[in-house]
mmCIF file of C-alpha atoms in Angstrom:
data_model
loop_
_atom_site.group_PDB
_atom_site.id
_atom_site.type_symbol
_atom_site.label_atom_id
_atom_site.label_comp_id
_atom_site.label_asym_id
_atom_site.label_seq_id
_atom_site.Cartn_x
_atom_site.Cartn_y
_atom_site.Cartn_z
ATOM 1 C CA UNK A 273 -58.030 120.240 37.605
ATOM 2 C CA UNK A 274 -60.409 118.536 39.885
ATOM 3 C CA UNK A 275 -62.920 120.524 42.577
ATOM 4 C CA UNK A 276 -60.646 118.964 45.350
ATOM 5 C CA UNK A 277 -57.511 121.078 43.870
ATOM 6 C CA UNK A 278 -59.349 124.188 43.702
ATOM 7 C CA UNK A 279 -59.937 123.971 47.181
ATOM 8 C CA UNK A 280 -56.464 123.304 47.942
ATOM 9 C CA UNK A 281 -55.522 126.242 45.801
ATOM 10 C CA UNK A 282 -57.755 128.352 47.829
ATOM 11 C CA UNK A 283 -56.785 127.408 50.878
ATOM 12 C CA UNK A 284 -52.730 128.036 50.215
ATOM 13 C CA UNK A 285 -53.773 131.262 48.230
ATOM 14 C CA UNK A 286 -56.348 132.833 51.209
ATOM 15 C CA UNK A 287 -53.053 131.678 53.681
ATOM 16 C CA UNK A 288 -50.283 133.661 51.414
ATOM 17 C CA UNK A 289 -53.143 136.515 51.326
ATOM 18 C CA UNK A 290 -53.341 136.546 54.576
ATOM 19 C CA UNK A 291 -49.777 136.783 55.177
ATOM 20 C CA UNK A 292 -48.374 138.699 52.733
ATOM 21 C CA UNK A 293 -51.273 141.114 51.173
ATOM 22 C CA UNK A 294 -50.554 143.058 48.436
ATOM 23 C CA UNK A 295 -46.901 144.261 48.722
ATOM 24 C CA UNK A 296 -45.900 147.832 46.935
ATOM 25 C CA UNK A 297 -42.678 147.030 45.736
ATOM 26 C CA UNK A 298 -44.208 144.367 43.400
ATOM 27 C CA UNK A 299 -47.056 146.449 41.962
ATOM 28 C CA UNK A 300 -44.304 149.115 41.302
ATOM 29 C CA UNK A 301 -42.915 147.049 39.028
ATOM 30 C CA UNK A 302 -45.509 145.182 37.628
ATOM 31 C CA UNK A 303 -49.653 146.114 36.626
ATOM 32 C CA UNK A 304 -51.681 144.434 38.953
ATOM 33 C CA UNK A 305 -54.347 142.299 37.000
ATOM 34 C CA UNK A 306 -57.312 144.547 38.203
ATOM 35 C CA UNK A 307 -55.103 147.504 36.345
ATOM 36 C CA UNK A 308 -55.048 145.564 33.271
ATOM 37 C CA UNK A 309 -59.094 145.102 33.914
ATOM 38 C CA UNK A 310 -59.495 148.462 34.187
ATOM 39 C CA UNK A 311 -57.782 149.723 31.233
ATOM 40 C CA UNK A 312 -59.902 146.732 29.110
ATOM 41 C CA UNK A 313 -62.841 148.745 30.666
ATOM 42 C CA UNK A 314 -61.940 152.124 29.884
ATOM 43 C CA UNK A 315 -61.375 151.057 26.570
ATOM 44 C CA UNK A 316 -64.848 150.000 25.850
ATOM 45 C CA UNK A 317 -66.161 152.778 27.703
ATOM 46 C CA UNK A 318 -64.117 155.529 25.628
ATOM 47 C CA UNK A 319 -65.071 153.550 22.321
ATOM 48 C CA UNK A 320 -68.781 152.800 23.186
ATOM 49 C CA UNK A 321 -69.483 155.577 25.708
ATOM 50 C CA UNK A 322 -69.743 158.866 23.586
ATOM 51 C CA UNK A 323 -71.914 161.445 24.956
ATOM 52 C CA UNK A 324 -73.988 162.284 21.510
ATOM 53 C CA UNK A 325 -75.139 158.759 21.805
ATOM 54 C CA UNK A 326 -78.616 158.504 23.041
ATOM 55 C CA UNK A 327 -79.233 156.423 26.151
ATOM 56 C CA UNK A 328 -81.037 153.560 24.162
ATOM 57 C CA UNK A 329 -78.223 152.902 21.974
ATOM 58 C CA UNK A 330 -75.614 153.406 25.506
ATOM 59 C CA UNK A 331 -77.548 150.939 27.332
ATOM 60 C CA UNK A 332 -77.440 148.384 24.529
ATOM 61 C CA UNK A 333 -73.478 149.200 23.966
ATOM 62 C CA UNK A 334 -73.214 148.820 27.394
ATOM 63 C CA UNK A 335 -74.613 145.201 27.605
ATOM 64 C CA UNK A 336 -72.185 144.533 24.916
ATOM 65 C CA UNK A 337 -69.276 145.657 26.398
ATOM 66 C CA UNK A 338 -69.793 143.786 29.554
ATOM 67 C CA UNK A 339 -70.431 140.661 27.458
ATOM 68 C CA UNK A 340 -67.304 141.173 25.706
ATOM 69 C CA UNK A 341 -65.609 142.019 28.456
ATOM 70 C CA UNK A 342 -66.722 139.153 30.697
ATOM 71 C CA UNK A 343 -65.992 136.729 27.586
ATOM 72 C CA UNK A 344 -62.431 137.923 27.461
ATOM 73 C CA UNK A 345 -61.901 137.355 30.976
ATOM 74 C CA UNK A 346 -63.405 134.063 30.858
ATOM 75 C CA UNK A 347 -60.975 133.191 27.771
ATOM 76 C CA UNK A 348 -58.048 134.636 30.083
ATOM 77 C CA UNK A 349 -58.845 132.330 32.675
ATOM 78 C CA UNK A 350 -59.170 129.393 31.130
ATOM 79 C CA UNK A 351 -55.613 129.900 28.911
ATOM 80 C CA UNK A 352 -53.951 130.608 32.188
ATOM 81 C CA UNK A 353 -55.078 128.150 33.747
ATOM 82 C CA UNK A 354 -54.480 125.224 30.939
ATOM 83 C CA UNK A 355 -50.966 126.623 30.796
ATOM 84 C CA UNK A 356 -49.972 126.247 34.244
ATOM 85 C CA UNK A 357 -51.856 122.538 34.358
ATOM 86 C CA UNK A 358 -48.483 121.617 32.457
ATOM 87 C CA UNK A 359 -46.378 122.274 35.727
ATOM 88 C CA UNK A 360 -47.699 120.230 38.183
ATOM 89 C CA UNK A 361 -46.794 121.124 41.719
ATOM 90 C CA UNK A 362 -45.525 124.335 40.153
ATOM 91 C CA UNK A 363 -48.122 125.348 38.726
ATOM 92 C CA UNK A 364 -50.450 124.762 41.451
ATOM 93 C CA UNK A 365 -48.263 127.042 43.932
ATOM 94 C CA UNK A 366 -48.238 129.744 40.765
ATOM 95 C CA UNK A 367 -51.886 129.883 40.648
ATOM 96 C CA UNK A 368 -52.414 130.200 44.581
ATOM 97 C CA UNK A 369 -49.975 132.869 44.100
ATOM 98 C CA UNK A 370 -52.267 134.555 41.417
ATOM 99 C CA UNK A 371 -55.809 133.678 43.298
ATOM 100 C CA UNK A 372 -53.700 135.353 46.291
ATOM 101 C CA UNK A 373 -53.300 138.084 44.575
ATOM 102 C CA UNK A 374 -57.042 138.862 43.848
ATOM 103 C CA UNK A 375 -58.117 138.561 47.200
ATOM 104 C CA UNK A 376 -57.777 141.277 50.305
ATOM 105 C CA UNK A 377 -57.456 140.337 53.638
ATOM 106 C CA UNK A 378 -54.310 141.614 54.998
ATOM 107 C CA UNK A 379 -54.890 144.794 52.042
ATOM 108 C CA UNK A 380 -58.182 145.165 53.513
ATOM 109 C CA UNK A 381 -57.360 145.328 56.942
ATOM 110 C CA UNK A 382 -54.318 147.473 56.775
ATOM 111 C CA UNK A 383 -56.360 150.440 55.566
ATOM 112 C CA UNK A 384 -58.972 150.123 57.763
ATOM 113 C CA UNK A 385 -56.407 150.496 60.587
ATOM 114 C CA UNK A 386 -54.752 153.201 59.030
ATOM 115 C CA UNK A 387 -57.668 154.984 60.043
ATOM 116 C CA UNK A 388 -58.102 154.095 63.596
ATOM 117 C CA UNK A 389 -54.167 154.409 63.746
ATOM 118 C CA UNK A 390 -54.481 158.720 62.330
ATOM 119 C CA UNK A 391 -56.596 158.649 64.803
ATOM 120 C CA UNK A 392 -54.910 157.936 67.457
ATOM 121 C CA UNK A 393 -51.776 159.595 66.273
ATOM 122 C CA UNK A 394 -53.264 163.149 64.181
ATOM 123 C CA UNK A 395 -56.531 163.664 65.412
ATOM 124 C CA UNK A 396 -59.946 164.419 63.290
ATOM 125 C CA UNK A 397 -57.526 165.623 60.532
ATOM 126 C CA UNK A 398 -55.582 162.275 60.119
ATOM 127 C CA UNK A 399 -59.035 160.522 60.269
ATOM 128 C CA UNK A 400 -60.164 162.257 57.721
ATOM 129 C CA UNK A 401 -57.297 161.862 54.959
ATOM 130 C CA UNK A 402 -56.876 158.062 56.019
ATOM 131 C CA UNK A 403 -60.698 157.344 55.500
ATOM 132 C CA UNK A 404 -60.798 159.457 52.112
ATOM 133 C CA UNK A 405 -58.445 156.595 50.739
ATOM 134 C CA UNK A 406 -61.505 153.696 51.032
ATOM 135 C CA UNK A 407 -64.727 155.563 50.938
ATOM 136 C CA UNK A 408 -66.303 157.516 48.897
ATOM 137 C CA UNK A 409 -67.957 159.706 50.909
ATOM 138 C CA UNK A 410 -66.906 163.800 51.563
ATOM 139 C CA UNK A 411 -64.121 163.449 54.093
ATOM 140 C CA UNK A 412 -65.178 167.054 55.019
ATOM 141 C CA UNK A 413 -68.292 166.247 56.675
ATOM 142 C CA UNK A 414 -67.272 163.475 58.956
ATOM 143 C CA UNK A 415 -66.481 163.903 62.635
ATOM 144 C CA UNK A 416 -65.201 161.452 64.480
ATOM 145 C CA UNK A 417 -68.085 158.963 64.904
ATOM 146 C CA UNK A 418 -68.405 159.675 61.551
ATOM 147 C CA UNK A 419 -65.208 158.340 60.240
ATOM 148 C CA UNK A 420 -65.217 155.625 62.470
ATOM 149 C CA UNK A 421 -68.639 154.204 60.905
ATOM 150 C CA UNK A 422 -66.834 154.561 57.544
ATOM 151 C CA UNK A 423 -64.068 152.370 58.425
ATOM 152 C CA UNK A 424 -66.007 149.627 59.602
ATOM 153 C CA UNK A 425 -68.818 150.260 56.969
ATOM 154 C CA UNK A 426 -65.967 149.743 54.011
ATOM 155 C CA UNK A 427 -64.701 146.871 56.195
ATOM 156 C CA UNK A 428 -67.985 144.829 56.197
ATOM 157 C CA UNK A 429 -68.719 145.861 52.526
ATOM 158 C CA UNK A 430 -65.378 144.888 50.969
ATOM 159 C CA UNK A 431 -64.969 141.941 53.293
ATOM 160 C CA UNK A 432 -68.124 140.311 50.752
ATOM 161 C CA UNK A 433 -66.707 141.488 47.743
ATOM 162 C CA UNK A 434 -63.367 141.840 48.212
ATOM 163 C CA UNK A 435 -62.847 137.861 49.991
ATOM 164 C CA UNK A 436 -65.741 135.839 50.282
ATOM 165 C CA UNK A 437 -66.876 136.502 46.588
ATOM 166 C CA UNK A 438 -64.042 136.323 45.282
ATOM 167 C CA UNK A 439 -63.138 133.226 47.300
ATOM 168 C CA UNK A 440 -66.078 131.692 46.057
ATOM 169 C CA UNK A 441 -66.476 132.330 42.760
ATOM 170 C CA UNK A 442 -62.990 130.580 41.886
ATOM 171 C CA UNK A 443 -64.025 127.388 44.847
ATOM 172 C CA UNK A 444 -67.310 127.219 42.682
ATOM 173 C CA UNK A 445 -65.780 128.086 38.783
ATOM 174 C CA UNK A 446 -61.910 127.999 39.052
ATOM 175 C CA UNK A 447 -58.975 130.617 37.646
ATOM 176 C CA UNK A 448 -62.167 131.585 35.074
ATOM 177 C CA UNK A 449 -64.942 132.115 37.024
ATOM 178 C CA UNK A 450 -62.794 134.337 39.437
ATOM 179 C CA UNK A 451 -61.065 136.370 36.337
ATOM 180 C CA UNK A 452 -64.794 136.870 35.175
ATOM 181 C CA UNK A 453 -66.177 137.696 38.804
ATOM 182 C CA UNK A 454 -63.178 140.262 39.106
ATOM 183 C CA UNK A 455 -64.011 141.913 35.668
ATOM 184 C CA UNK A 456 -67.632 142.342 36.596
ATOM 185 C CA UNK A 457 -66.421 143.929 40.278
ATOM 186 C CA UNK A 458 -64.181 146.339 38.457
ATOM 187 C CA UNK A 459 -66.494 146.989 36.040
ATOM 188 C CA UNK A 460 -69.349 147.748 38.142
ATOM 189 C CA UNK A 461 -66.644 150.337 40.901
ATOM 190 C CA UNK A 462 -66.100 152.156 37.339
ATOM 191 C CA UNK A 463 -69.143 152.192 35.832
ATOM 192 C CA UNK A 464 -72.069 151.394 37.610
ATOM 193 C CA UNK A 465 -72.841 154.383 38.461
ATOM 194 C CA UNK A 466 -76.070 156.230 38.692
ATOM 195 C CA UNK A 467 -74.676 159.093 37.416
ATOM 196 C CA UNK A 468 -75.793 160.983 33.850
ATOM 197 C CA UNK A 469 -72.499 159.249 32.085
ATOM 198 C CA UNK A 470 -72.482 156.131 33.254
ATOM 199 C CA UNK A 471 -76.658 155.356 34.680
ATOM 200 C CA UNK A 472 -77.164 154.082 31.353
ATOM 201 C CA UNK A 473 -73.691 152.604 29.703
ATOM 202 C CA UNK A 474 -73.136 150.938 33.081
ATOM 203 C CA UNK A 475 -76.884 149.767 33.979
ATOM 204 C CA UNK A 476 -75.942 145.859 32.869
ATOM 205 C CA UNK A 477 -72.359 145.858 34.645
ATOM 206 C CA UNK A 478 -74.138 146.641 37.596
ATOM 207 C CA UNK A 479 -76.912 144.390 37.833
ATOM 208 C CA UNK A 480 -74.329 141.807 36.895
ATOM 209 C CA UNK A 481 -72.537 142.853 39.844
ATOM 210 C CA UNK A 482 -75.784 142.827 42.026
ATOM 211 C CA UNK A 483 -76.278 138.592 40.956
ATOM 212 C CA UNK A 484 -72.489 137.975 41.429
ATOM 213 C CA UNK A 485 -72.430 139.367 44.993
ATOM 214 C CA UNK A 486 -75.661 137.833 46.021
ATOM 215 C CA UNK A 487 -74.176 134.594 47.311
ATOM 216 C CA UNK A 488 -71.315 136.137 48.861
ATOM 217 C CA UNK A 489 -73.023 138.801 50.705
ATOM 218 C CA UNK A 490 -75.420 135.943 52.926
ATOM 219 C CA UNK A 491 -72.328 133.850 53.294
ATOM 220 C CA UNK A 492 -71.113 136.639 54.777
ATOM 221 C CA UNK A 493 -73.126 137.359 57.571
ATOM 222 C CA UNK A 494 -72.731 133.592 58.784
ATOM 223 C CA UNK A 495 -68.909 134.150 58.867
ATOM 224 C CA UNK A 496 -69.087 138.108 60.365
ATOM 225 C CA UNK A 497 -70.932 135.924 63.339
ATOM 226 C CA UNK A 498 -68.832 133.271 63.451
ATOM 227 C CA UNK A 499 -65.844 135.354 63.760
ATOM 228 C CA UNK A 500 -68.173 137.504 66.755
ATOM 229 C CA UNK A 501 -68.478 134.006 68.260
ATOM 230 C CA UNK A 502 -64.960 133.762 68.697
ATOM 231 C CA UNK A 503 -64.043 137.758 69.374
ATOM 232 C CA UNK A 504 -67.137 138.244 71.187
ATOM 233 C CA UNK A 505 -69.132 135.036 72.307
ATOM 234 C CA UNK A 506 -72.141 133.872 71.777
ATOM 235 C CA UNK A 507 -74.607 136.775 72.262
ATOM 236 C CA UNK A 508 -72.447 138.763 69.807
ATOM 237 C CA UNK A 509 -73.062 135.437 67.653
ATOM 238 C CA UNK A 510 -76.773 135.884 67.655
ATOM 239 C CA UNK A 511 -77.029 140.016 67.444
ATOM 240 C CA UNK A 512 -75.180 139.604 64.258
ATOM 241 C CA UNK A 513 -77.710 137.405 62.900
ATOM 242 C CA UNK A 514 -80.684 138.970 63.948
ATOM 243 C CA UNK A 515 -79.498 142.178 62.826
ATOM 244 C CA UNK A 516 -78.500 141.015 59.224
ATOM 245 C CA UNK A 517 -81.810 139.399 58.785
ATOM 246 C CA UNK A 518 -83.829 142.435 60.559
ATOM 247 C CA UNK A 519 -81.626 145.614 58.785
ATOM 248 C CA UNK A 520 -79.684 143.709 56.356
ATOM 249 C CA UNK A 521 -82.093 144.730 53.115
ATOM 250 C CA UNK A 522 -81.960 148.858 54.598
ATOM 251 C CA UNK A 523 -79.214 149.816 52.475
ATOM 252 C CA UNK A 524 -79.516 150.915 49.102
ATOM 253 C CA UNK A 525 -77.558 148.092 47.848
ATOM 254 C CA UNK A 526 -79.273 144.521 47.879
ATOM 255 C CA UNK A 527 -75.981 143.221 48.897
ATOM 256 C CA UNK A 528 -73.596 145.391 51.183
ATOM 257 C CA UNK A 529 -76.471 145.656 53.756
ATOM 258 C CA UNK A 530 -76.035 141.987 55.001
ATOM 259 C CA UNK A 531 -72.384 142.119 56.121
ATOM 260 C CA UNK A 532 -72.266 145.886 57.292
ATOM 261 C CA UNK A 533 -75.733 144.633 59.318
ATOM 262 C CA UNK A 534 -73.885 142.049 60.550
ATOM 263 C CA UNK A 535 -71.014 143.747 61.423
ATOM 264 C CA UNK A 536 -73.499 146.359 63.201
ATOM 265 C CA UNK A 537 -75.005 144.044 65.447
ATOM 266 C CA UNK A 538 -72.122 142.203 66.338
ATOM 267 C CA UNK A 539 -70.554 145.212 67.115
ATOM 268 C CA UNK A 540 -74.213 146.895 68.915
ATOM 269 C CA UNK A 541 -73.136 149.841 66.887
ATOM 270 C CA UNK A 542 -75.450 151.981 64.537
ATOM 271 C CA UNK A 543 -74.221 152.044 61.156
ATOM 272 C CA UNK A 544 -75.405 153.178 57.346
ATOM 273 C CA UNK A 545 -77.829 156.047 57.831
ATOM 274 C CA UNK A 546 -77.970 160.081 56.354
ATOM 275 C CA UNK A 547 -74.613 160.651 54.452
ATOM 276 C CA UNK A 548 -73.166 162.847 51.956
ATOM 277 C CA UNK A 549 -71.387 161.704 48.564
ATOM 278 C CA UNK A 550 -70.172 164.715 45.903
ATOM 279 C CA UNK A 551 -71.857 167.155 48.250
ATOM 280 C CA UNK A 552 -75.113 165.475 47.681
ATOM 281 C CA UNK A 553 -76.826 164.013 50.736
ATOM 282 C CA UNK A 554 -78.129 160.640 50.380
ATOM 283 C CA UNK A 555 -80.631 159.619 53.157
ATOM 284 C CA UNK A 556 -80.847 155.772 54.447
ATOM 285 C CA UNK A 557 -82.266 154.385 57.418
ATOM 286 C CA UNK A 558 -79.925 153.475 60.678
ATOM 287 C CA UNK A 559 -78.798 149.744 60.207
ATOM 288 C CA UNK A 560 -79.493 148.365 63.644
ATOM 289 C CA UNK A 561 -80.698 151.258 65.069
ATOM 290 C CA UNK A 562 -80.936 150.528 68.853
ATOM 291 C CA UNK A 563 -77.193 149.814 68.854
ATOM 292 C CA UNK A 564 -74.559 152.724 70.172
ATOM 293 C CA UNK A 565 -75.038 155.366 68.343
ATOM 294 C CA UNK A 566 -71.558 157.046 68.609
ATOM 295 C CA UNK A 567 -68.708 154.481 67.109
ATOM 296 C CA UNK A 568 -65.268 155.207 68.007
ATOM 297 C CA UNK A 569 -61.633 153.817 67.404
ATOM 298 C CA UNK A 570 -62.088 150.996 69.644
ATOM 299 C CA UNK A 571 -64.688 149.614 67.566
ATOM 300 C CA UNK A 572 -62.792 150.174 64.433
ATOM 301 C CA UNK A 573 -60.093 147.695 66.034
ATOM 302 C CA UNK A 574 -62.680 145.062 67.191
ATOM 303 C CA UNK A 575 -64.232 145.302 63.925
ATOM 304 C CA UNK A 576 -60.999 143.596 62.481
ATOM 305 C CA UNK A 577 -60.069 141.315 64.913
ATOM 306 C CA UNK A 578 -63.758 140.180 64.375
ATOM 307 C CA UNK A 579 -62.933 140.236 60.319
ATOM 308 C CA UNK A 580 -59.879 138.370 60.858
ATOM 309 C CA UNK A 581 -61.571 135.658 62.561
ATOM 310 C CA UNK A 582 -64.283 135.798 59.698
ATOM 311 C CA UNK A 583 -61.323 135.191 57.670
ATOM 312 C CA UNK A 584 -60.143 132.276 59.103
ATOM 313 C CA UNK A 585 -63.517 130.679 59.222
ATOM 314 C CA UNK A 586 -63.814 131.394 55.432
ATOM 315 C CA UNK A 587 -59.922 129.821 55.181
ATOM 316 C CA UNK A 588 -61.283 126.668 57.711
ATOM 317 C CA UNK A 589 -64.459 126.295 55.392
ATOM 318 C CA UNK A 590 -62.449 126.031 52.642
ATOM 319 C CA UNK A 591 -60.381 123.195 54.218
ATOM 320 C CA UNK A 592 -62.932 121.539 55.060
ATOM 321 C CA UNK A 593 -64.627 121.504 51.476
ATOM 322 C CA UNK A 594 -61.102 119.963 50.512
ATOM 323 C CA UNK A 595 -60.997 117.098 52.845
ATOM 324 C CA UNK A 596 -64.503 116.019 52.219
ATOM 325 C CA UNK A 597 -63.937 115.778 48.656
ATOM 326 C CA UNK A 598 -60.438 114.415 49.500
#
């Protein structure tokens, strides 16, 4: 399949996404390919995991696993991929279907406004039990404010790695290099943890992660502004900017901090800062710290329209990629 098809793909898969999301009744029926992932993964980490093992000989099964791992997804790719080439039109349409369904636009957004929508409807309480569902922080501890910096922190986050990455990776690499790029992701949201199980069997999956993200997370912040351009005009357009490149390297991750910094300053809201995961506190700097420092439902909503329109750049991109190579 030629880089002007893969395009295409994208395009018709990031529109169905878009559209459609992720509906329930399917996954009911059928595991969703990240499920399959996972189990792969908590295979290896079951098998190759054991806690007698010393952490020399968990960090070395760990690079193995991921290797494996990453190899099996490639192999996945590529088979599915060379098996739908034989359909033609039909199996172009079946693989934007299956791109579509590793991406989260409509997914994305949905939760996020389940949050601002308890709000509105049950209070702190219903804040607190619809922001549990995408962050990871204690639900406890947040007040309002709080909750509302959640939302649109897990909104900029998963925006990089949960579109633009993997939107990219299969533009760059195809049906493998996204299967591979999703394995990592789930690998590293199961693993990479810096906790005593997993800081050493997970240390590889995560840096991994870290190099996979790194393009995604930049590209990012140009369409978090682009979409302010258009939600917000053109001052919004440059405080997202300045704010990535200013606050974007803050956060403890050397990704997430560009598009939540973007997302910050195109909203002139505070985000990031002093938080508490598993009852532990973990202390971070204010992302654009001279913004408003009290967020609050309203800014939940503009922070997807703004995504939205950072999602239709990303979509117009893509386009754009196909007709020049067209």
């Amino acid at each position: 399949m030629t880089a002007d098809e893969h395009l295409l793909i994208l395009v018709l898969a990031l529109l169905l996404d878009r559209i459609v999301g992720d509906p329930d009744w399917l996954w009911q029926r059928f595991p969703h390919p990240v499920v399959l992932f996972g189990k792969a993964i908590s295979s290896f980490d079951r098998r190759f995991n054991a806690k007698h093992l010393s952490g020399v000989l968990r960090r070395r099964n760990g690079i193995m696993s991921i290797v494996a791992l990453l190899m099996g997804a490639l192999i996945a790719g590529w088979a599915v991929h060379g098996f739908l080439a034989f359909f033609g039109w039909l199996g172009i349409l079946v693989e934007a279907v299956l791109v579509a369904v590793f991406l989260a636009q409509k997914s994305l957004a949905d939760h996020v406004g389940d949050v601002s929508r308890a709000l509105r409807a049950d209070g702190l309480e219903g804040g607190r039990l619809a922001v549990s569902r995408i962050v990871g922080r204690d639900p406890e501890t947040l007040d309002e404010p709080g909750i509302c910096r959640a939302a649109i922190e897990s909104l900029a986050e998963n925006f990089s790695d949960g579109v633009v990455a993997p939107a990219l990776w299969y533009g760059v690499f195809g049906l493998p290099g996204l299967f591979v790029y999703k394995m990592l992701n789930t690998a590293d949201s199961m693993i990479g943890h810096k906790s005593e199980t997993y800081i050493d069997f997970g240390r590889a999956a995560a840096r991994l992660d870290d190099i996979a993200n790194w393009p995604a997370a930049r590209l990012s912040i140009l369409l978090i502004a682009a979409g302010a351009l258009v939600k917000r005009g053109i001052s919004a357009l440059g405080n997202a900017i300045r704010i990535a490149v200013r606050d974007g390297g803050l956060h403890r991750s050397p990704n997430s901090g560009r598009p939540e910094a973007a997302m910050a300053g195109a909203l002139d809201i505070q985000l990031a800062g002093p938080r508490i995961y598993g009852g532990e506190l973990v202390r971070e700097p204010m992302i654009n710290g001279a913004g408003r420092d009290t967020a609050t439902v309203n800014d939940i909503e503009a922070g997807i329209s703004i995504f939205y329109s950072a999602c239709t750049m990303l979509t117009l991109l893509a386009f754009l990629g196909f007709l020049l190579l067209l």
